[in-house]
């Protein structure tokens, strides 16, 4: 660490080439890229006491990735990809953490990471062309570049229910799960939320708890995960195909080896559609969502054809018709809300000690000392309360840091009406500040490691080029940014995505501007667009 002689670490001002915020998938690779591949002096600040990011915090029962494990990791290093063996089709949280710890060890990354430390602010000095970064540990670091690797789903959301602090029992948020785990034996558990986290946690909490009540606001289209060990022959084939897999996922739509059908749901016969959906249902995973019919994202009629199949599947799994009816999603199209994967979720509601309560028609009005109260006055009592209430997605983690750009402008103020970026990578007025998988990039609509690698490589390429030219700064022009923002909304508005109240639209956070947050270009075309921009001399960026 190149701390100046007068200022020992933790007290003075360190001067580095780059500060990276976060030590999850993004931050670790960014550090390796800048330090080991490009020879820069970089430091990482990480709030957690270990590497892992999302997987450091999300340790709730059942937490695992919904991406197939063979593509849920880095591909930049063939040796790393080949030497790590995943135990199941979908990797569990602790296994992903072990993987990232292995990566940190392999590339000796921890020595440049300051753990247990949150970046509080970053302030741009236009004259000196550098950022001054401060932390809650009292440290100040000056850096030419700041790279935010804070993740898209790291700012947890606990709704501001009346009486939130009055509950006498323990409360937990899935996104901040205790490292020692929670013993639910003999407990009456209340869980608010029915998104991907709740879907994973429900069967496991139910297996332990004396009683589990799930408070559901919106039912989800959930398809089987079909988790389990992977056939050794399939594993062996994949092991030989690092280059092919890498090439295919990098140029795919969503960072998976899944491809939307050539024909639409409305263009095929009922029998053909039924056969395909049944096959995809049995395979498990995102086949129906990301390998299904493209027209279901554009046409309500086509979407309804797929929904009908899914509705029937839910009803087949759930014994009690009233509960089944509650679990059948209504009022929004399939595919426009994140599709959770199910490992026994629906069947759990067939157990006598598991209950489902609809809080859409009868919302939660308050948390009480003993449980919660609904709008109609009904009281529910339990011993333990679990918030599976999600995140202030994409903009939340960035807005919690005081990024002050040119003329002291705060990023969150600039973004008061929604994020404004170019490529989801940089924002005008904030030179040399990069966001890995930021809002308005494909990020959450893709298998994250694929998009993370692309952004990290691209940021590395930009910085390399700036240094080669002797340029001090880069930022998008206002025109390029305006164009990107308008384009993003335009392509989103051509789909059914904006018709659903989802965190993609910011709809889960009261008061958050309603705007489609990710970019819909798809992974391969977005990558090609970024490359073209670079080849055109950083079109849309101002470099000086
Ligand atoms: O959060 P969510 P999550 N009153 O926002 C409800 C990724 N992920 O943590 O749908 C009552 O999906 C809310 O209701 P509604 C994945 O991308 C990945 O489950 O807004 N209920 C919803 O049911 C995922 O999409 C993996 O109407 C309230 C729930 O809380 C994202 O993380 C695993 C409420 C929140 O669901 C977030 O998933 C887990 C209120 N006031 C997560 N406020 C894997 O890859 C919110 N809710 C495996």
Coordinates of C-alpha atoms and ligand atoms in Angstrom, one line a residue:
X1 CA 0.0 0.0 0.0
X2 CA 1.5 3.3 -1.0
X3 CA 0.5 5.3 2.0
X4 CA 2.4 8.6 2.2
X5 CA 5.2 8.7 4.8
X6 CA 3.4 11.3 6.9
X7 CA 0.1 9.4 6.9
X8 CA 0.0 5.8 8.2
X9 CA -2.8 3.6 6.9
X10 CA -6.2 4.4 8.4
X11 CA -5.4 7.9 9.4
X12 CA -4.0 9.8 6.4
X13 CA -4.4 10.3 2.7
X14 CA -3.4 7.4 0.5
X15 CA -2.9 8.1 -3.2
X16 CA -3.8 5.3 -5.6
X17 CA -4.7 4.9 -9.2
X18 CA -8.1 3.4 -8.5
X19 CA -10.5 2.8 -5.7
X20 CA -12.9 -0.1 -6.1
X21 CA -16.0 -0.2 -4.0
X22 CA -17.1 -3.8 -3.1
X23 CA -15.4 -7.2 -3.1
X24 CA -18.0 -9.4 -4.7
X25 CA -17.8 -10.9 -8.2
X26 CA -17.3 -7.4 -9.7
X27 CA -14.8 -5.9 -7.3
X28 CA -12.6 -9.0 -7.2
X29 CA -12.2 -9.2 -10.9
X30 CA -11.7 -5.5 -11.2
X31 CA -8.9 -5.6 -8.7
X32 CA -7.2 -8.5 -10.6
X33 CA -7.6 -6.7 -13.9
X34 CA -6.2 -3.3 -12.7
X35 CA -3.5 -4.6 -10.5
X36 CA -2.3 -7.8 -12.0
X37 CA -3.0 -7.3 -15.7
X38 CA -2.5 -3.6 -16.0
X39 CA 0.0 -2.8 -13.2
X40 CA -2.1 -0.2 -11.5
X41 CA -2.2 0.5 -7.8
X42 CA -5.8 -0.2 -6.7
X43 CA -7.5 -0.6 -3.4
X44 CA -10.8 -2.2 -2.6
X45 CA -13.2 -1.2 0.2
X46 CA -15.7 -3.8 1.3
X47 CA -18.4 -3.4 4.0
X48 CA -18.4 -7.1 4.8
X49 CA -15.7 -8.9 6.7
X50 CA -15.0 -11.2 3.8
X51 CA -15.3 -11.4 0.1
X52 CA -18.5 -12.5 -1.7
X53 CA -20.8 -9.4 -2.0
X54 CA -24.3 -10.8 -2.5
X55 CA -23.1 -14.2 -1.3
X56 CA -21.5 -12.8 1.8
X57 CA -24.8 -11.3 2.9
X58 CA -27.5 -13.7 1.5
X59 CA -27.1 -16.7 3.7
X60 CA -30.8 -17.5 4.3
X61 CA -31.9 -21.1 4.2
X62 CA -32.0 -22.3 0.6
X63 CA -30.0 -19.4 -0.8
X64 CA -28.4 -20.4 -4.1
X65 CA -27.9 -19.0 -7.6
X66 CA -30.6 -19.6 -10.1
X67 CA -27.9 -19.8 -12.8
X68 CA -26.4 -23.1 -13.7
X69 CA -23.2 -23.5 -11.8
X70 CA -21.0 -24.2 -14.8
X71 CA -21.7 -20.7 -16.1
X72 CA -22.0 -19.0 -12.7
X73 CA -18.3 -18.1 -12.3
X74 CA -15.5 -16.3 -14.1
X75 CA -14.4 -17.4 -17.5
X76 CA -11.5 -15.0 -17.9
X77 CA -9.0 -17.6 -16.7
X78 CA -9.2 -21.1 -18.2
X79 CA -7.3 -22.7 -15.3
X80 CA -9.6 -21.2 -12.7
X81 CA -12.7 -22.3 -14.6
X82 CA -11.4 -25.8 -15.0
X83 CA -10.1 -26.4 -11.5
X84 CA -13.3 -25.5 -9.6
X85 CA -15.8 -28.2 -9.4
X86 CA -19.4 -27.4 -8.4
X87 CA -21.4 -29.9 -6.4
X88 CA -24.8 -29.3 -7.9
X89 CA -26.6 -27.9 -10.9
X90 CA -27.2 -24.6 -9.0
X91 CA -24.5 -23.5 -6.6
X92 CA -25.5 -22.9 -3.0
X93 CA -24.6 -19.6 -1.3
X94 CA -21.8 -21.1 0.9
X95 CA -20.3 -22.8 -2.1
X96 CA -20.3 -19.6 -4.1
X97 CA -18.6 -17.9 -1.2
X98 CA -16.0 -20.6 -1.0
X99 CA -15.4 -20.2 -4.8
X100 CA -14.9 -16.4 -4.4
X101 CA -12.6 -17.0 -1.4
X102 CA -10.7 -19.4 -3.6
X103 CA -10.4 -16.7 -6.3
X104 CA -9.2 -14.2 -3.8
X105 CA -6.5 -16.6 -2.6
X106 CA -5.5 -17.7 -6.0
X107 CA -4.8 -14.1 -7.1
X108 CA -3.7 -12.9 -3.7
X109 CA -6.4 -10.3 -3.7
X110 CA -7.2 -9.8 0.0
X111 CA -4.0 -7.8 0.7
X112 CA -5.5 -4.9 -1.3
X113 CA -9.0 -5.1 0.2
X114 CA -10.0 -3.2 3.3
X115 CA -12.8 -5.2 4.9
X116 CA -15.4 -4.0 7.4
X117 CA -15.3 -0.6 5.8
X118 CA -18.0 1.3 4.0
X119 CA -17.2 4.0 1.4
X120 CA -19.2 7.1 2.6
X121 CA -18.4 9.6 -0.1
X122 CA -16.4 10.2 -3.3
X123 CA -15.8 13.8 -4.4
X124 CA -14.5 14.8 -7.8
X125 CA -11.8 17.5 -8.1
X126 CA -12.0 18.7 -11.7
X127 CA -8.8 20.7 -11.5
X128 CA -6.7 17.9 -10.3
X129 CA -8.7 15.3 -12.1
X130 CA -9.1 12.9 -9.2
X131 CA -11.6 11.6 -6.7
X132 CA -11.3 11.9 -2.9
X133 CA -12.8 8.9 -1.3
X134 CA -13.7 8.8 2.4
X135 CA -14.7 5.8 4.4
X136 CA -16.6 5.2 7.7
X137 CA -13.3 4.0 9.1
X138 CA -12.0 7.6 8.8
X139 CA -9.7 7.0 5.9
X140 CA -9.3 9.3 3.0
X141 CA -7.9 8.0 -0.3
X142 CA -7.2 10.0 -3.5
X143 CA -7.8 8.1 -6.7
X144 CA -7.7 8.9 -10.4
X145 CA -10.5 6.4 -11.0
X146 CA -13.4 5.1 -8.9
X147 CA -15.1 1.9 -9.8
X148 CA -18.4 1.1 -8.1
X149 CA -18.7 -2.6 -7.8
X150 CA -21.5 -2.4 -5.3
X151 CA -23.9 -4.8 -7.0
X152 CA -27.4 -4.3 -8.2
X153 CA -29.2 -6.0 -5.3
X154 CA -27.3 -5.0 -2.2
X155 CA -29.4 -2.2 -0.7
X156 CA -31.9 -4.2 1.3
X157 CA -35.5 -3.0 1.6
X158 CA -37.4 -3.2 4.8
X159 CA -40.8 -1.5 4.2
X160 CA -41.5 1.3 6.7
X161 CA -44.4 -0.5 8.4
X162 CA -46.0 1.3 11.3
X163 CA -44.7 -0.1 14.6
X164 CA -41.8 -1.7 12.8
X165 CA -39.6 -1.6 16.0
X166 CA -42.2 -2.9 18.4
X167 CA -42.1 -6.6 17.5
X168 CA -40.7 -8.4 20.6
X169 CA -39.2 -11.4 18.9
X170 CA -36.2 -11.7 16.6
X171 CA -36.4 -10.2 13.1
X172 CA -34.3 -11.1 10.1
X173 CA -33.9 -9.8 6.5
X174 CA -33.0 -12.5 3.9
X175 CA -30.4 -10.1 2.5
X176 CA -28.6 -9.7 5.9
X177 CA -28.8 -13.2 7.3
X178 CA -26.9 -14.1 10.5
X179 CA -23.7 -16.0 9.7
X180 CA -24.4 -18.5 12.5
X181 CA -27.8 -19.3 10.9
X182 CA -31.2 -19.2 12.6
X183 CA -32.8 -22.1 14.5
X184 CA -36.5 -22.1 13.7
X185 CA -37.3 -25.3 15.6
X186 CA -40.5 -24.9 17.6
X187 CA -41.0 -21.4 16.3
X188 CA -44.1 -19.8 14.8
X189 CA -42.5 -17.9 11.9
X190 CA -44.1 -15.0 9.9
X191 CA -42.5 -14.2 6.6
X192 CA -43.3 -11.1 4.5
X193 CA -42.7 -11.4 0.8
X194 CA -42.9 -14.1 -1.8
X195 CA -40.1 -13.2 -4.3
X196 CA -37.1 -15.3 -5.3
X197 CA -35.6 -15.2 -1.8
X198 CA -38.9 -16.3 -0.1
X199 CA -39.4 -19.0 -2.7
X200 CA -36.0 -20.5 -1.8
X201 CA -36.4 -20.1 1.9
X202 CA -40.0 -21.3 2.4
X203 CA -39.5 -25.0 2.1
X204 CA -36.4 -25.0 4.4
X205 CA -37.9 -22.8 7.1
X206 CA -41.1 -24.8 6.9
X207 CA -39.1 -28.0 7.5
X208 CA -37.9 -26.6 10.8
X209 CA -40.6 -24.3 12.1
X210 CA -43.7 -25.3 14.1
X211 CA -45.7 -23.0 12.0
X212 CA -44.9 -20.8 9.0
X213 CA -47.2 -18.0 7.6
X214 CA -46.2 -16.4 4.4
X215 CA -47.7 -12.9 3.7
X216 CA -48.0 -12.6 0.0
X217 CA -48.6 -9.4 -1.9
X218 CA -48.0 -10.6 -5.4
X219 CA -48.0 -14.2 -6.5
X220 CA -45.1 -15.2 -8.7
X221 CA -44.8 -17.3 -11.8
X222 CA -42.4 -19.9 -10.5
X223 CA -41.0 -22.8 -12.4
X224 CA -39.1 -25.9 -11.2
X225 CA -35.4 -25.6 -10.6
X226 CA -34.8 -29.3 -11.0
X227 CA -31.7 -29.0 -8.9
X228 CA -29.4 -32.0 -8.2
X229 CA -26.0 -33.4 -9.1
X230 CA -25.0 -32.9 -12.7
X231 CA -24.4 -36.0 -14.9
X232 CA -20.6 -36.7 -14.9
X233 CA -20.7 -37.2 -18.6
X234 CA -22.2 -33.7 -19.1
X235 CA -19.7 -32.3 -16.7
X236 CA -16.8 -33.9 -18.6
X237 CA -18.1 -32.6 -21.9
X238 CA -18.4 -29.1 -20.5
X239 CA -14.9 -29.3 -19.0
X240 CA -13.5 -29.7 -22.5
X241 CA -15.4 -26.8 -23.9
X242 CA -14.3 -23.7 -22.0
X243 CA -13.7 -21.6 -25.1
X244 CA -17.0 -22.6 -26.7
X245 CA -19.1 -22.0 -23.6
X246 CA -17.4 -18.7 -23.0
X247 CA -17.9 -17.6 -26.6
X248 CA -21.6 -18.7 -26.5
X249 CA -22.6 -17.0 -23.3
X250 CA -20.8 -13.8 -24.1
X251 CA -22.7 -13.5 -27.3
X252 CA -26.0 -14.8 -26.0
X253 CA -29.2 -12.9 -25.1
X254 CA -29.0 -13.4 -21.4
X255 CA -25.6 -14.8 -20.6
X256 CA -27.0 -18.4 -20.6
X257 CA -26.9 -21.1 -23.2
X258 CA -30.6 -20.4 -23.8
X259 CA -32.1 -19.0 -27.0
X260 CA -35.6 -17.7 -27.6
X261 CA -37.7 -19.7 -30.0
X262 CA -37.9 -18.7 -33.7
X263 CA -41.6 -19.0 -33.7
X264 CA -43.9 -17.2 -31.3
X265 CA -46.3 -18.8 -28.9
X266 CA -49.2 -17.5 -30.9
X267 CA -47.7 -18.9 -34.2
X268 CA -47.6 -22.6 -33.2
X269 CA -50.4 -25.1 -32.7
X270 CA -51.7 -25.8 -29.2
X271 CA -50.1 -29.2 -29.2
X272 CA -46.7 -27.9 -30.3
X273 CA -46.7 -25.2 -27.6
X274 CA -47.9 -27.6 -24.9
X275 CA -45.1 -30.1 -25.8
X276 CA -42.4 -27.5 -25.7
X277 CA -43.6 -26.0 -22.5
X278 CA -43.9 -29.4 -20.9
X279 CA -40.4 -30.3 -22.0
X280 CA -39.0 -27.0 -20.6
X281 CA -41.0 -27.4 -17.4
X282 CA -39.4 -30.8 -16.9
X283 CA -35.9 -29.6 -17.6
X284 CA -36.2 -26.9 -15.0
X285 CA -34.5 -23.6 -14.9
X286 CA -35.1 -20.6 -17.0
X287 CA -36.0 -22.4 -20.3
X288 CA -39.6 -21.2 -20.4
X289 CA -38.6 -17.7 -19.5
X290 CA -35.4 -17.0 -21.4
X291 CA -35.5 -19.8 -23.9
X292 CA -39.3 -19.6 -24.6
X293 CA -41.4 -17.6 -26.9
X294 CA -40.2 -14.1 -27.8
X295 CA -43.7 -12.8 -28.5
X296 CA -44.8 -13.3 -24.9
X297 CA -42.7 -10.2 -24.1
X298 CA -44.6 -8.1 -26.6
X299 CA -48.1 -9.5 -26.9
X300 CA -50.6 -10.0 -24.1
X301 CA -52.3 -12.6 -26.3
X302 CA -49.1 -14.7 -26.7
X303 CA -48.3 -14.2 -23.0
X304 CA -51.7 -15.5 -22.0
X305 CA -51.0 -18.7 -23.8
X306 CA -47.9 -19.4 -21.7
X307 CA -49.6 -18.2 -18.6
X308 CA -52.4 -20.7 -19.1
X309 CA -49.9 -23.5 -19.0
X310 CA -48.2 -22.1 -15.9
X311 CA -51.5 -21.5 -14.1
X312 CA -52.5 -25.1 -14.6
X313 CA -49.2 -26.4 -13.3
X314 CA -49.6 -24.4 -10.1
X315 CA -53.1 -25.7 -9.6
X316 CA -51.9 -29.2 -10.1
X317 CA -49.3 -28.8 -7.3
X318 CA -51.4 -27.2 -4.6
X319 CA -54.1 -29.3 -2.9
X320 CA -56.4 -26.6 -1.4
X321 CA -58.2 -24.8 -4.2
X322 CA -58.3 -21.5 -2.3
X323 CA -54.6 -21.5 -1.6
X324 CA -53.9 -22.6 -5.2
X325 CA -56.0 -19.6 -6.5
X326 CA -54.0 -17.2 -4.3
X327 CA -50.8 -18.7 -5.7
X328 CA -51.8 -18.2 -9.3
X329 CA -50.4 -14.9 -10.4
X330 CA -52.9 -12.3 -11.7
X331 CA -52.8 -8.9 -13.3
X332 CA -49.4 -8.9 -15.0
X333 CA -47.6 -10.9 -17.8
X334 CA -45.4 -13.8 -17.3
X335 CA -41.7 -13.0 -17.8
X336 CA -41.9 -9.3 -16.8
X337 CA -41.2 -10.0 -13.2
X338 CA -38.1 -12.0 -12.2
X339 CA -39.0 -15.7 -12.6
X340 CA -38.0 -17.5 -9.3
X341 CA -37.0 -21.1 -9.4
X342 CA -38.8 -23.6 -7.2
X343 CA -37.5 -26.5 -5.1
X344 CA -40.7 -27.6 -3.4
X345 CA -42.2 -24.1 -2.8
X346 CA -45.8 -24.9 -3.9
X347 CA -45.9 -28.3 -2.3
X348 CA -44.9 -26.6 1.0
X349 CA -48.3 -25.0 1.2
X350 CA -49.9 -28.5 1.2
X351 CA -48.5 -29.0 4.7
X352 CA -50.9 -28.3 7.6
X353 CA -48.5 -26.0 9.5
X354 CA -47.8 -23.7 6.5
X355 CA -50.3 -20.9 5.7
X356 CA -50.6 -18.3 3.0
X357 CA -52.1 -14.9 3.7
X358 CA -53.0 -12.5 0.9
X359 CA -51.8 -9.0 1.8
X360 CA -52.7 -7.5 -1.5
X361 CA -56.5 -7.3 -0.9
X362 CA -55.9 -6.8 2.8
X363 CA -52.5 -5.1 3.3
X364 CA -50.3 -5.1 6.4
X365 CA -51.2 -2.1 8.4
X366 CA -48.7 -2.4 11.3
X367 CA -46.1 -4.6 12.9
X368 CA -47.2 -5.3 16.5
X369 CA -45.4 -6.6 19.6
X370 CA -46.6 -10.1 18.9
X371 CA -46.8 -10.2 15.1
X372 CA -48.7 -8.0 12.6
X373 CA -52.0 -6.5 11.9
X374 CA -53.8 -6.3 8.6
X375 CA -55.9 -3.5 7.3
X376 CA -59.2 -5.2 8.3
X377 CA -57.9 -5.5 11.9
X378 CA -57.0 -9.2 11.7
X379 CA -54.0 -10.0 14.0
X380 CA -51.4 -12.6 13.2
X381 CA -49.1 -13.8 16.0
X382 CA -45.7 -15.4 15.6
X383 CA -42.4 -15.7 17.5
X384 CA -40.0 -14.8 14.6
X385 CA -40.4 -12.4 11.8
X386 CA -38.6 -12.8 8.4
X387 CA -38.5 -9.9 5.9
X388 CA -38.1 -11.4 2.5
X389 CA -38.9 -7.9 1.1
X390 CA -36.1 -7.5 -1.4
X391 CA -34.0 -4.6 -2.4
X392 CA -33.9 -1.0 -3.5
X393 CA -32.5 -2.4 -6.8
X394 CA -29.8 -1.0 -9.0
X395 CA -29.9 2.6 -8.0
X396 CA -30.2 2.0 -4.3
X397 CA -26.6 0.9 -3.6
X398 CA -25.2 3.8 -5.6
X399 CA -27.5 6.4 -4.1
X400 CA -26.5 5.4 -0.6
X401 CA -23.0 6.8 -1.3
X402 CA -22.3 10.6 -1.6
X403 CA -20.9 10.7 -5.1
X404 CA -20.2 14.4 -5.8
X405 CA -19.3 15.1 -9.4
X406 CA -18.4 18.3 -11.1
X407 CA -19.7 21.5 -9.4
X408 CA -20.4 19.4 -6.3
X409 CA -23.5 17.7 -7.9
X410 CA -24.7 14.7 -6.0
X411 CA -25.3 11.6 -8.1
X412 CA -28.6 10.8 -6.3
X413 CA -29.8 14.3 -6.9
X414 CA -29.0 14.0 -10.5
X415 CA -30.9 10.7 -10.5
X416 CA -33.9 12.0 -8.5
X417 CA -36.1 11.3 -11.5
X418 CA -34.3 8.0 -12.3
X419 CA -30.8 7.0 -13.3
X420 CA -29.1 8.8 -16.1
X421 CA -26.2 7.0 -17.7
X422 CA -24.4 6.2 -20.9
X423 CA -24.3 2.5 -21.4
X424 CA -25.1 2.0 -17.8
X425 CA -21.4 2.5 -17.2
X426 CA -20.9 6.3 -16.6
X427 CA -22.8 9.4 -15.9
X428 CA -22.2 12.9 -17.4
X429 CA -20.7 15.2 -14.8
X430 CA -19.0 12.3 -13.0
X431 CA -15.7 11.8 -14.8
X432 CA -13.6 8.7 -14.2
X433 CA -16.5 7.1 -12.2
X434 CA -17.5 3.7 -13.5
X435 CA -20.3 1.5 -12.4
X436 CA -20.0 -2.3 -13.0
X437 CA -23.4 -3.6 -14.1
X438 CA -25.0 -0.3 -13.3
X439 CA -28.6 0.7 -14.1
X440 CA -29.3 0.9 -17.8
X441 CA -26.9 -1.9 -18.6
X442 CA -28.1 -5.5 -19.1
X443 CA -26.9 -6.6 -15.7
X444 CA -29.9 -8.1 -13.8
X445 CA -31.5 -9.3 -17.1
X446 CA -28.5 -11.6 -17.5
X447 CA -26.4 -14.2 -15.8
X448 CA -24.5 -11.7 -13.7
X449 CA -20.9 -13.0 -14.0
X450 CA -21.1 -12.7 -17.8
X451 CA -22.1 -9.1 -17.7
X452 CA -19.7 -8.4 -14.9
X453 CA -16.8 -9.7 -16.9
X454 CA -17.8 -7.6 -19.9
X455 CA -18.0 -4.4 -17.9
X456 CA -14.7 -5.0 -16.0
X457 CA -12.9 -5.8 -19.3
X458 CA -14.4 -2.7 -20.9
X459 CA -13.5 -0.4 -18.0
X460 CA -10.0 -1.9 -18.1
X461 CA -9.9 -1.1 -21.8
X462 CA -11.0 2.5 -21.3
X463 CA -8.4 3.1 -18.5
X464 CA -5.7 1.5 -20.6
X465 CA -6.5 3.7 -23.5
X466 CA -6.6 6.8 -21.4
X467 CA -3.2 6.1 -20.0
X468 CA -1.8 5.3 -23.4
X469 CA -3.0 8.7 -24.6
X470 CA -1.9 10.5 -21.5
X471 CA -5.5 11.6 -21.0
X472 CA -6.7 12.7 -17.5
X473 CA -10.4 12.0 -17.7
X474 CA -13.3 10.5 -19.5
X475 CA -17.0 11.1 -19.2
X476 CA -20.0 10.7 -21.4
X477 CA -21.3 13.7 -23.3
X478 CA -24.7 15.0 -22.2
X479 CA -26.1 14.2 -25.7
X480 CA -24.9 10.6 -25.6
X481 CA -26.4 10.2 -22.1
X482 CA -29.7 11.7 -23.1
X483 CA -29.8 9.5 -26.1
X484 CA -29.0 6.3 -24.1
X485 CA -31.7 7.2 -21.5
X486 CA -34.3 7.8 -24.2
X487 CA -33.3 4.7 -26.1
X488 CA -33.6 2.5 -23.0
X489 CA -37.1 3.7 -22.2
X490 CA -38.1 3.3 -25.9
X491 CA -37.0 -0.3 -26.2
X492 CA -38.6 -1.1 -22.8
X493 CA -41.8 0.6 -23.7
X494 CA -42.1 -1.6 -26.8
X495 CA -42.4 -4.6 -24.4
X496 CA -44.8 -5.6 -21.7
X497 CA -42.1 -5.1 -19.0
X498 CA -43.4 -1.6 -17.9
X499 CA -46.9 -3.0 -17.4
X500 CA -45.8 -5.0 -14.3
X501 CA -45.2 -3.5 -10.9
X502 CA -41.7 -4.9 -10.3
X503 CA -38.4 -3.9 -8.9
X504 CA -37.2 -3.7 -12.6
X505 CA -39.6 -0.7 -12.7
X506 CA -38.7 0.6 -9.2
X507 CA -42.3 -0.2 -8.2
X508 CA -41.4 -2.0 -5.0
X509 CA -40.0 1.1 -3.2
X510 CA -42.6 3.7 -2.3
X511 CA -41.7 7.0 -4.0
X512 CA -39.1 5.6 -6.3
X513 CA -39.5 7.0 -9.8
X514 CA -41.2 4.5 -12.1
X515 CA -38.7 3.7 -14.8
X516 CA -37.4 0.5 -16.4
X517 CA -34.0 0.1 -14.8
X518 CA -32.0 -2.4 -16.8
X519 CA -31.1 -2.3 -20.5
X520 CA -32.9 -4.6 -22.9
X521 CA -30.3 -4.8 -25.7
X522 CA -29.3 -8.3 -24.6
X523 CA -25.8 -9.4 -23.6
X524 CA -24.3 -10.1 -27.0
X525 CA -25.6 -7.1 -28.9
X526 CA -24.8 -4.8 -25.9
X527 CA -21.2 -6.1 -26.0
X528 CA -21.0 -5.5 -29.7
X529 CA -22.3 -2.0 -29.2
X530 CA -19.7 -1.2 -26.6
X531 CA -17.0 -2.6 -28.8
X532 CA -18.1 -0.5 -31.7
X533 CA -18.1 2.6 -29.5
X534 CA -14.5 1.9 -28.5
X535 CA -13.5 1.3 -32.1
X536 CA -15.2 4.6 -33.1
X537 CA -12.8 6.4 -30.8
X538 CA -15.0 6.3 -27.7
X539 CA -18.0 7.7 -29.5
X540 CA -20.3 9.5 -27.0
X541 CA -17.5 10.1 -24.5
X542 CA -15.4 13.2 -24.0
X543 CA -11.8 12.4 -23.4
X544 CA -9.2 15.0 -22.4
Ligands
LIG1 O1 -37.0 -9.7 -3.4 P1 -38.3 -9.4 -4.3 P2 -36.2 -11.0 -3.3 N1 -45.9 -5.4 1.9 O2 -38.3 -7.9 -4.4 C1 -42.8 -8.2 -1.0 C2 -32.5 -11.8 -6.9 N2 -32.4 -13.1 -6.2 O3 -35.1 -10.8 -2.3 O4 -44.0 -8.5 -5.4 C3 -46.0 -6.7 1.5 O5 -38.4 -10.2 -5.5 C4 -42.9 -8.1 -2.5 O6 -44.2 -8.0 -3.0 P3 -44.4 -7.4 -4.5 C5 -33.5 -11.9 -8.0 O7 -33.1 -11.1 -9.1 C6 -31.7 -14.1 -6.9 O8 -37.0 -12.2 -3.2 O9 -43.5 -6.2 -4.6 N3 -45.1 -7.3 0.8 C7 -42.2 -9.4 -2.8 O10 -43.1 -10.5 -2.7 C8 -34.7 -11.4 -7.3 O11 -35.7 -10.9 -8.2 C9 -31.7 -15.3 -6.3 O12 -45.8 -7.1 -4.5 C10 -44.1 -6.6 0.4 C11 -41.1 -9.5 -1.8 O13 -41.5 -8.7 -0.7 C12 -34.1 -10.3 -6.5 O14 -32.9 -10.9 -6.0 C13 -32.3 -15.5 -5.1 C14 -43.9 -5.2 0.7 C15 -39.8 -9.1 -2.2 O15 -39.5 -9.8 -3.3 C16 -34.9 -9.9 -5.3 O16 -35.5 -11.1 -4.7 C17 -32.9 -14.5 -4.4 C18 -44.9 -4.7 1.5 N4 -44.8 -3.4 1.9 C19 -33.0 -13.3 -5.0 N5 -42.7 -4.8 0.2 C20 -31.0 -16.4 -7.0 O17 -30.4 -16.3 -8.0 C21 -42.2 -5.8 -0.5 N6 -43.0 -6.9 -0.4 C22 -31.3 -17.6 -6.5

